[in-house]
């Protein structure tokens, strides 16, 4: 018989008041809207955190959250819990074809003979698959004769996702959308075969950096001559005015002629941003 009793499983639902206070906090901090329809989802995600902290009830967790010294520390975890981090290698693959066939040649053609160092920014990078997909495509272009160098920055508000992105270790299944020749070239298999994991090769990890950045911040600590910004599948969580502000601010970090790529359900965002030209439904240029 075990003498260690399991932590009691948190029960119950969030009260209206507690749901509202969490929803307001999250929207203020990271822009993500949590309308009443998301309540069950939020409760489900908070259960795990509540259990980890040994609270017996979701409402107790929220009460504690708002006590003086808790919030700063707990907010990082709360953000990890409420963000939706779904991503894939080669997600929305036409963006990577566009980058290879149109965007990079166009960006190189205006730089003349100078060695060109392209800057790519994955601005809601999740676990890094978007940034590493760009790295694979660009490196493959160089191997097949294009003359440029590149650096990639991935930013996200979720600390847990950034940790995964830096480690660059993924389940082998995640390679399904990666063309076979690229998967062979750019991923190392775990020495322990039973782990079914792969890791991005160090050559591309060295060119890809990750740091925490909140798209809601009043200014972004990022260069102002970025060539291509990916901002995909994050704007949908923001309300319209927040989307507009974020896109407007992102554009101030693009070099003239630079590209902004958004997710397929986000194609309408450009209308209120001056100077942004639509090239394709989800591709914009300044
Ligand atoms: C659904 S994932 C999209 C990942 C990737 N861009 C893609 O399309 O595959 C959304 C990401 O946006 C991040 N995110 C949400 N709000 C954010 C904010 N205010 N600032 C920065 N990142 C944010 C989440 O942590 C999550 O990793």
Short mmCIF file of C-alpha atoms and ligand atoms in Angstrom, two decimals:
data_model
loop_
_atom_site.label_atom_id
_atom_site.label_comp_id
_atom_site.label_asym_id
_atom_site.label_seq_id
_atom_site.Cartn_x
_atom_site.Cartn_y
_atom_site.Cartn_z
CA UNK A 1 0.00 0.00 0.00
CA UNK A 2 1.37 3.45 -0.91
CA UNK A 3 1.64 5.98 1.90
CA UNK A 4 1.70 8.84 -0.54
CA UNK A 5 -1.78 9.99 -1.31
CA UNK A 6 -2.45 11.54 -4.71
CA UNK A 7 -3.23 15.28 -4.79
CA UNK A 8 -6.98 15.71 -4.75
CA UNK A 9 -8.36 16.25 -8.19
CA UNK A 10 -9.67 19.81 -8.55
CA UNK A 11 -13.38 19.87 -8.97
CA UNK A 12 -16.02 22.33 -9.98
CA UNK A 13 -16.28 25.11 -12.46
CA UNK A 14 -15.13 28.69 -12.50
CA UNK A 15 -17.64 31.09 -11.05
CA UNK A 16 -18.82 33.86 -13.41
CA UNK A 17 -16.74 36.37 -11.52
CA UNK A 18 -13.58 34.28 -11.65
CA UNK A 19 -14.04 33.47 -15.32
CA UNK A 20 -14.46 37.18 -16.10
CA UNK A 21 -11.41 38.19 -14.11
CA UNK A 22 -9.18 35.61 -15.85
CA UNK A 23 -10.59 36.54 -19.27
CA UNK A 24 -9.90 40.24 -18.64
CA UNK A 25 -6.42 39.53 -17.37
CA UNK A 26 -5.54 37.40 -20.40
CA UNK A 27 -6.91 39.86 -22.91
CA UNK A 28 -5.07 42.73 -21.23
CA UNK A 29 -1.80 40.82 -21.05
CA UNK A 30 -1.63 38.94 -24.35
CA UNK A 31 -4.59 40.11 -26.43
CA UNK A 32 -6.28 36.71 -26.52
CA UNK A 33 -10.06 36.94 -26.24
CA UNK A 34 -11.84 34.42 -24.06
CA UNK A 35 -15.55 34.84 -24.80
CA UNK A 36 -18.05 32.83 -22.67
CA UNK A 37 -17.94 30.02 -25.24
CA UNK A 38 -14.31 29.34 -24.25
CA UNK A 39 -15.14 28.78 -20.62
CA UNK A 40 -15.11 24.98 -20.68
CA UNK A 41 -11.87 25.00 -22.63
CA UNK A 42 -10.32 27.36 -20.07
CA UNK A 43 -11.52 25.23 -17.15
CA UNK A 44 -10.06 22.14 -18.79
CA UNK A 45 -6.71 23.78 -19.26
CA UNK A 46 -6.63 25.26 -15.75
CA UNK A 47 -7.36 21.92 -14.10
CA UNK A 48 -3.87 20.66 -14.79
CA UNK A 49 -2.23 23.76 -13.38
CA UNK A 50 -4.53 23.77 -10.37
CA UNK A 51 -3.63 20.16 -9.69
CA UNK A 52 0.09 20.86 -10.03
CA UNK A 53 -0.24 23.56 -7.37
CA UNK A 54 -2.32 21.32 -5.11
CA UNK A 55 -5.38 23.52 -5.03
CA UNK A 56 -8.60 21.63 -4.62
CA UNK A 57 -10.74 24.01 -6.62
CA UNK A 58 -10.36 26.20 -9.70
CA UNK A 59 -11.81 29.19 -7.89
CA UNK A 60 -9.24 28.86 -5.14
CA UNK A 61 -6.54 29.03 -7.81
CA UNK A 62 -8.01 32.25 -9.21
CA UNK A 63 -8.33 33.80 -5.73
CA UNK A 64 -4.67 33.04 -5.05
CA UNK A 65 -3.65 34.29 -8.48
CA UNK A 66 -4.79 37.77 -7.68
CA UNK A 67 -3.07 38.01 -4.31
CA UNK A 68 -0.26 40.52 -4.23
CA UNK A 69 2.90 38.57 -4.97
CA UNK A 70 1.44 35.60 -6.90
CA UNK A 71 0.52 37.19 -10.17
CA UNK A 72 3.96 38.06 -11.52
CA UNK A 73 5.21 34.53 -11.04
CA UNK A 74 2.06 32.67 -12.04
CA UNK A 75 1.33 34.74 -15.14
CA UNK A 76 4.05 32.97 -17.12
CA UNK A 77 2.39 29.61 -16.40
CA UNK A 78 -1.07 30.95 -17.02
CA UNK A 79 -0.01 32.25 -20.43
CA UNK A 80 1.51 28.85 -21.26
CA UNK A 81 -1.81 27.27 -20.33
CA UNK A 82 -4.16 29.57 -22.24
CA UNK A 83 -2.22 29.91 -25.49
CA UNK A 84 -3.06 27.56 -28.33
CA UNK A 85 0.23 26.41 -29.77
CA UNK A 86 -0.76 24.20 -32.67
CA UNK A 87 1.84 24.33 -35.40
CA UNK A 88 3.47 22.09 -38.01
CA UNK A 89 6.45 21.95 -40.30
CA UNK A 90 5.41 23.28 -43.73
CA UNK A 91 2.08 24.49 -42.38
CA UNK A 92 0.28 26.37 -45.17
CA UNK A 93 3.02 25.24 -47.55
CA UNK A 94 2.20 27.75 -50.30
CA UNK A 95 3.85 30.44 -48.13
CA UNK A 96 7.14 28.57 -48.32
CA UNK A 97 6.80 28.09 -52.08
CA UNK A 98 6.09 31.82 -52.37
CA UNK A 99 9.14 32.61 -50.26
CA UNK A 100 11.33 30.44 -52.46
CA UNK A 101 9.98 31.34 -55.88
CA UNK A 102 8.89 34.98 -55.52
CA UNK A 103 9.84 36.75 -52.29
CA UNK A 104 13.52 35.85 -51.96
CA UNK A 105 14.34 36.43 -55.66
CA UNK A 106 12.53 39.81 -55.48
CA UNK A 107 14.33 40.82 -52.28
CA UNK A 108 17.71 39.80 -53.71
CA UNK A 109 17.16 41.55 -57.02
CA UNK A 110 16.96 45.01 -55.42
CA UNK A 111 20.10 44.52 -53.33
CA UNK A 112 22.47 44.38 -56.30
CA UNK A 113 25.80 42.59 -55.98
CA UNK A 114 26.32 43.01 -52.24
CA UNK A 115 26.26 39.82 -50.20
CA UNK A 116 22.78 39.86 -48.88
CA UNK A 117 21.87 38.80 -45.37
CA UNK A 118 18.16 38.09 -45.27
CA UNK A 119 16.35 38.56 -41.98
CA UNK A 120 13.30 36.43 -41.30
CA UNK A 121 11.05 36.80 -38.26
CA UNK A 122 8.55 34.22 -37.07
CA UNK A 123 6.57 36.44 -34.72
CA UNK A 124 4.37 33.80 -33.05
CA UNK A 125 6.77 30.94 -33.41
CA UNK A 126 5.25 28.40 -31.02
CA UNK A 127 7.62 25.40 -30.82
CA UNK A 128 9.74 26.65 -33.70
CA UNK A 129 8.45 24.59 -36.64
CA UNK A 130 7.62 27.67 -38.72
CA UNK A 131 11.07 29.19 -38.16
CA UNK A 132 12.85 25.91 -38.90
CA UNK A 133 10.77 25.33 -42.02
CA UNK A 134 11.93 28.72 -43.30
CA UNK A 135 15.50 27.75 -42.38
CA UNK A 136 15.28 24.48 -44.35
CA UNK A 137 13.85 26.19 -47.42
CA UNK A 138 16.42 29.00 -47.40
CA UNK A 139 19.35 26.68 -46.81
CA UNK A 140 18.12 24.45 -49.62
CA UNK A 141 18.02 27.50 -51.92
CA UNK A 142 21.63 28.30 -51.07
CA UNK A 143 22.69 24.72 -51.76
CA UNK A 144 21.03 24.88 -55.14
CA UNK A 145 22.85 28.03 -56.21
CA UNK A 146 21.23 31.14 -54.68
CA UNK A 147 23.73 33.57 -53.22
CA UNK A 148 22.69 34.99 -49.87
CA UNK A 149 22.97 34.40 -46.16
CA UNK A 150 20.17 34.43 -43.65
CA UNK A 151 19.25 34.65 -40.00
CA UNK A 152 15.95 33.74 -38.44
CA UNK A 153 14.36 35.04 -35.26
CA UNK A 154 11.46 33.31 -33.57
CA UNK A 155 9.46 35.08 -30.87
CA UNK A 156 6.50 33.97 -28.82
CA UNK A 157 4.84 34.88 -25.54
CA UNK A 158 4.82 31.29 -24.27
CA UNK A 159 7.97 30.44 -22.34
CA UNK A 160 7.25 26.71 -22.54
CA UNK A 161 7.02 26.86 -26.36
CA UNK A 162 10.24 28.87 -26.60
CA UNK A 163 12.00 26.21 -24.58
CA UNK A 164 10.86 23.54 -27.04
CA UNK A 165 11.88 25.74 -29.97
CA UNK A 166 15.39 26.20 -28.57
CA UNK A 167 15.79 22.48 -27.96
CA UNK A 168 14.44 21.71 -31.44
CA UNK A 169 13.59 18.13 -30.51
CA UNK A 170 10.36 16.86 -32.05
CA UNK A 171 8.43 13.59 -32.27
CA UNK A 172 9.41 11.73 -35.43
CA UNK A 173 5.77 11.87 -36.60
CA UNK A 174 6.08 15.66 -36.92
CA UNK A 175 8.25 15.07 -40.00
CA UNK A 176 5.28 13.81 -42.03
CA UNK A 177 4.85 17.09 -43.99
CA UNK A 178 8.60 17.55 -44.56
CA UNK A 179 9.82 16.46 -48.03
CA UNK A 180 11.93 13.33 -47.62
CA UNK A 181 15.19 14.80 -48.91
CA UNK A 182 14.92 17.72 -46.48
CA UNK A 183 13.97 15.47 -43.56
CA UNK A 184 17.07 13.33 -44.22
CA UNK A 185 19.36 16.31 -44.53
CA UNK A 186 18.14 18.51 -41.70
CA UNK A 187 17.15 16.14 -38.88
CA UNK A 188 19.17 13.85 -36.67
CA UNK A 189 17.55 10.76 -35.19
CA UNK A 190 17.74 10.08 -31.48
CA UNK A 191 20.58 7.66 -30.64
CA UNK A 192 18.10 5.86 -28.45
CA UNK A 193 15.83 4.48 -31.20
CA UNK A 194 13.02 3.77 -28.75
CA UNK A 195 12.52 7.52 -28.25
CA UNK A 196 11.12 8.17 -31.73
CA UNK A 197 12.46 11.70 -31.69
CA UNK A 198 14.39 13.84 -34.12
CA UNK A 199 16.44 16.99 -33.69
CA UNK A 200 17.09 19.83 -36.09
CA UNK A 201 20.74 19.83 -37.21
CA UNK A 202 23.08 22.24 -35.39
CA UNK A 203 23.89 24.14 -38.63
CA UNK A 204 20.31 25.41 -38.84
CA UNK A 205 19.89 25.77 -35.09
CA UNK A 206 22.83 28.15 -35.11
CA UNK A 207 21.07 30.40 -37.63
CA UNK A 208 17.77 30.41 -35.74
CA UNK A 209 17.32 32.23 -32.44
CA UNK A 210 14.35 32.46 -30.13
CA UNK A 211 13.31 35.00 -27.53
CA UNK A 212 10.20 35.96 -25.63
CA UNK A 213 8.21 38.81 -27.06
CA UNK A 214 4.61 39.81 -26.57
CA UNK A 215 2.88 41.15 -29.68
CA UNK A 216 0.82 43.35 -27.33
CA UNK A 217 3.89 45.30 -26.24
CA UNK A 218 3.98 48.99 -27.11
CA UNK A 219 7.25 48.53 -29.01
CA UNK A 220 9.21 45.53 -30.26
CA UNK A 221 12.98 45.18 -29.66
CA UNK A 222 13.54 43.99 -33.23
CA UNK A 223 15.51 45.35 -36.20
CA UNK A 224 13.65 47.61 -38.63
CA UNK A 225 14.94 45.99 -41.79
CA UNK A 226 13.37 42.54 -41.61
CA UNK A 227 12.78 40.97 -45.04
CA UNK A 228 9.94 38.57 -44.25
CA UNK A 229 7.68 38.44 -41.21
CA UNK A 230 5.51 35.44 -40.50
CA UNK A 231 2.57 36.32 -38.26
CA UNK A 232 0.35 33.31 -38.78
CA UNK A 233 -2.51 31.85 -36.80
CA UNK A 234 -2.26 34.23 -33.88
CA UNK A 235 -4.18 37.32 -35.02
CA UNK A 236 -7.38 35.27 -35.02
CA UNK A 237 -7.28 35.25 -31.22
CA UNK A 238 -7.23 39.06 -31.02
CA UNK A 239 -10.07 41.52 -31.47
CA UNK A 240 -10.11 43.60 -34.63
CA UNK A 241 -8.53 46.78 -33.30
CA UNK A 242 -5.74 44.78 -31.64
CA UNK A 243 -5.13 42.94 -34.93
CA UNK A 244 -4.81 46.25 -36.72
CA UNK A 245 -2.38 47.70 -34.18
CA UNK A 246 -0.21 44.57 -34.21
CA UNK A 247 -0.05 44.45 -38.01
CA UNK A 248 0.71 48.16 -38.19
CA UNK A 249 3.52 47.79 -35.69
CA UNK A 250 4.93 44.68 -37.36
CA UNK A 251 5.09 46.58 -40.65
CA UNK A 252 7.37 49.21 -39.12
CA UNK A 253 9.95 46.43 -38.77
CA UNK A 254 9.91 45.48 -42.46
CA UNK A 255 12.40 46.92 -44.91
CA UNK A 256 10.77 48.62 -47.93
CA UNK A 257 9.61 45.82 -50.20
CA UNK A 258 9.52 43.34 -47.31
CA UNK A 259 6.74 40.78 -46.93
CA UNK A 260 4.21 39.99 -44.21
CA UNK A 261 2.61 36.53 -44.25
CA UNK A 262 -0.53 35.87 -42.21
CA UNK A 263 -2.59 32.73 -41.65
CA UNK A 264 -5.37 31.69 -43.98
CA UNK A 265 -8.16 32.75 -41.68
CA UNK A 266 -6.54 36.15 -41.18
CA UNK A 267 -6.53 37.53 -44.70
CA UNK A 268 -8.76 40.54 -44.01
CA UNK A 269 -6.45 42.26 -41.55
CA UNK A 270 -4.67 44.54 -43.96
CA UNK A 271 -7.56 46.79 -44.93
CA UNK A 272 -7.00 49.37 -42.20
CA UNK A 273 -3.20 49.47 -42.38
CA UNK A 274 -1.86 52.24 -44.59
CA UNK A 275 0.90 51.34 -47.03
CA UNK A 276 0.26 47.61 -46.91
CA UNK A 277 -0.35 46.10 -50.33
CA UNK A 278 -1.99 42.73 -50.79
CA UNK A 279 0.03 40.46 -53.08
CA UNK A 280 -2.03 37.31 -52.53
CA UNK A 281 -4.90 36.66 -50.11
CA UNK A 282 -2.55 36.08 -47.13
CA UNK A 283 0.60 37.79 -48.40
CA UNK A 284 1.30 41.50 -48.03
CA UNK A 285 4.12 43.83 -48.97
CA UNK A 286 5.14 47.27 -47.74
C1 LIG B 1 -1.56 28.58 -33.11
S1 LIG B 1 0.10 29.02 -32.75
C2 LIG B 1 0.70 29.44 -34.36
C3 LIG B 1 2.13 29.03 -34.57
C4 LIG B 1 2.70 29.32 -35.96
N1 LIG B 1 2.73 30.73 -36.23
C5 LIG B 1 1.89 28.59 -37.01
O1 LIG B 1 1.13 29.21 -37.74
O2 LIG B 1 2.03 27.37 -37.09
C6 LIG B 1 -0.14 30.64 -31.99
C7 LIG B 1 1.07 31.10 -31.17
O3 LIG B 1 0.89 32.48 -30.85
C8 LIG B 1 1.40 32.70 -29.56
N2 LIG B 1 0.83 33.96 -29.02
C9 LIG B 1 -0.43 34.17 -28.56
N3 LIG B 1 -0.56 35.44 -28.15
C10 LIG B 1 0.64 36.03 -28.35
C11 LIG B 1 1.14 37.34 -28.09
N4 LIG B 1 0.37 38.29 -27.55
N5 LIG B 1 2.43 37.61 -28.42
C12 LIG B 1 3.22 36.65 -28.97
N6 LIG B 1 2.81 35.40 -29.21
C13 LIG B 1 1.53 35.09 -28.91
C14 LIG B 1 1.01 31.46 -28.79
O4 LIG B 1 1.81 31.27 -27.64
C15 LIG B 1 1.19 30.36 -29.84
O5 LIG B 1 2.44 29.74 -29.74
#
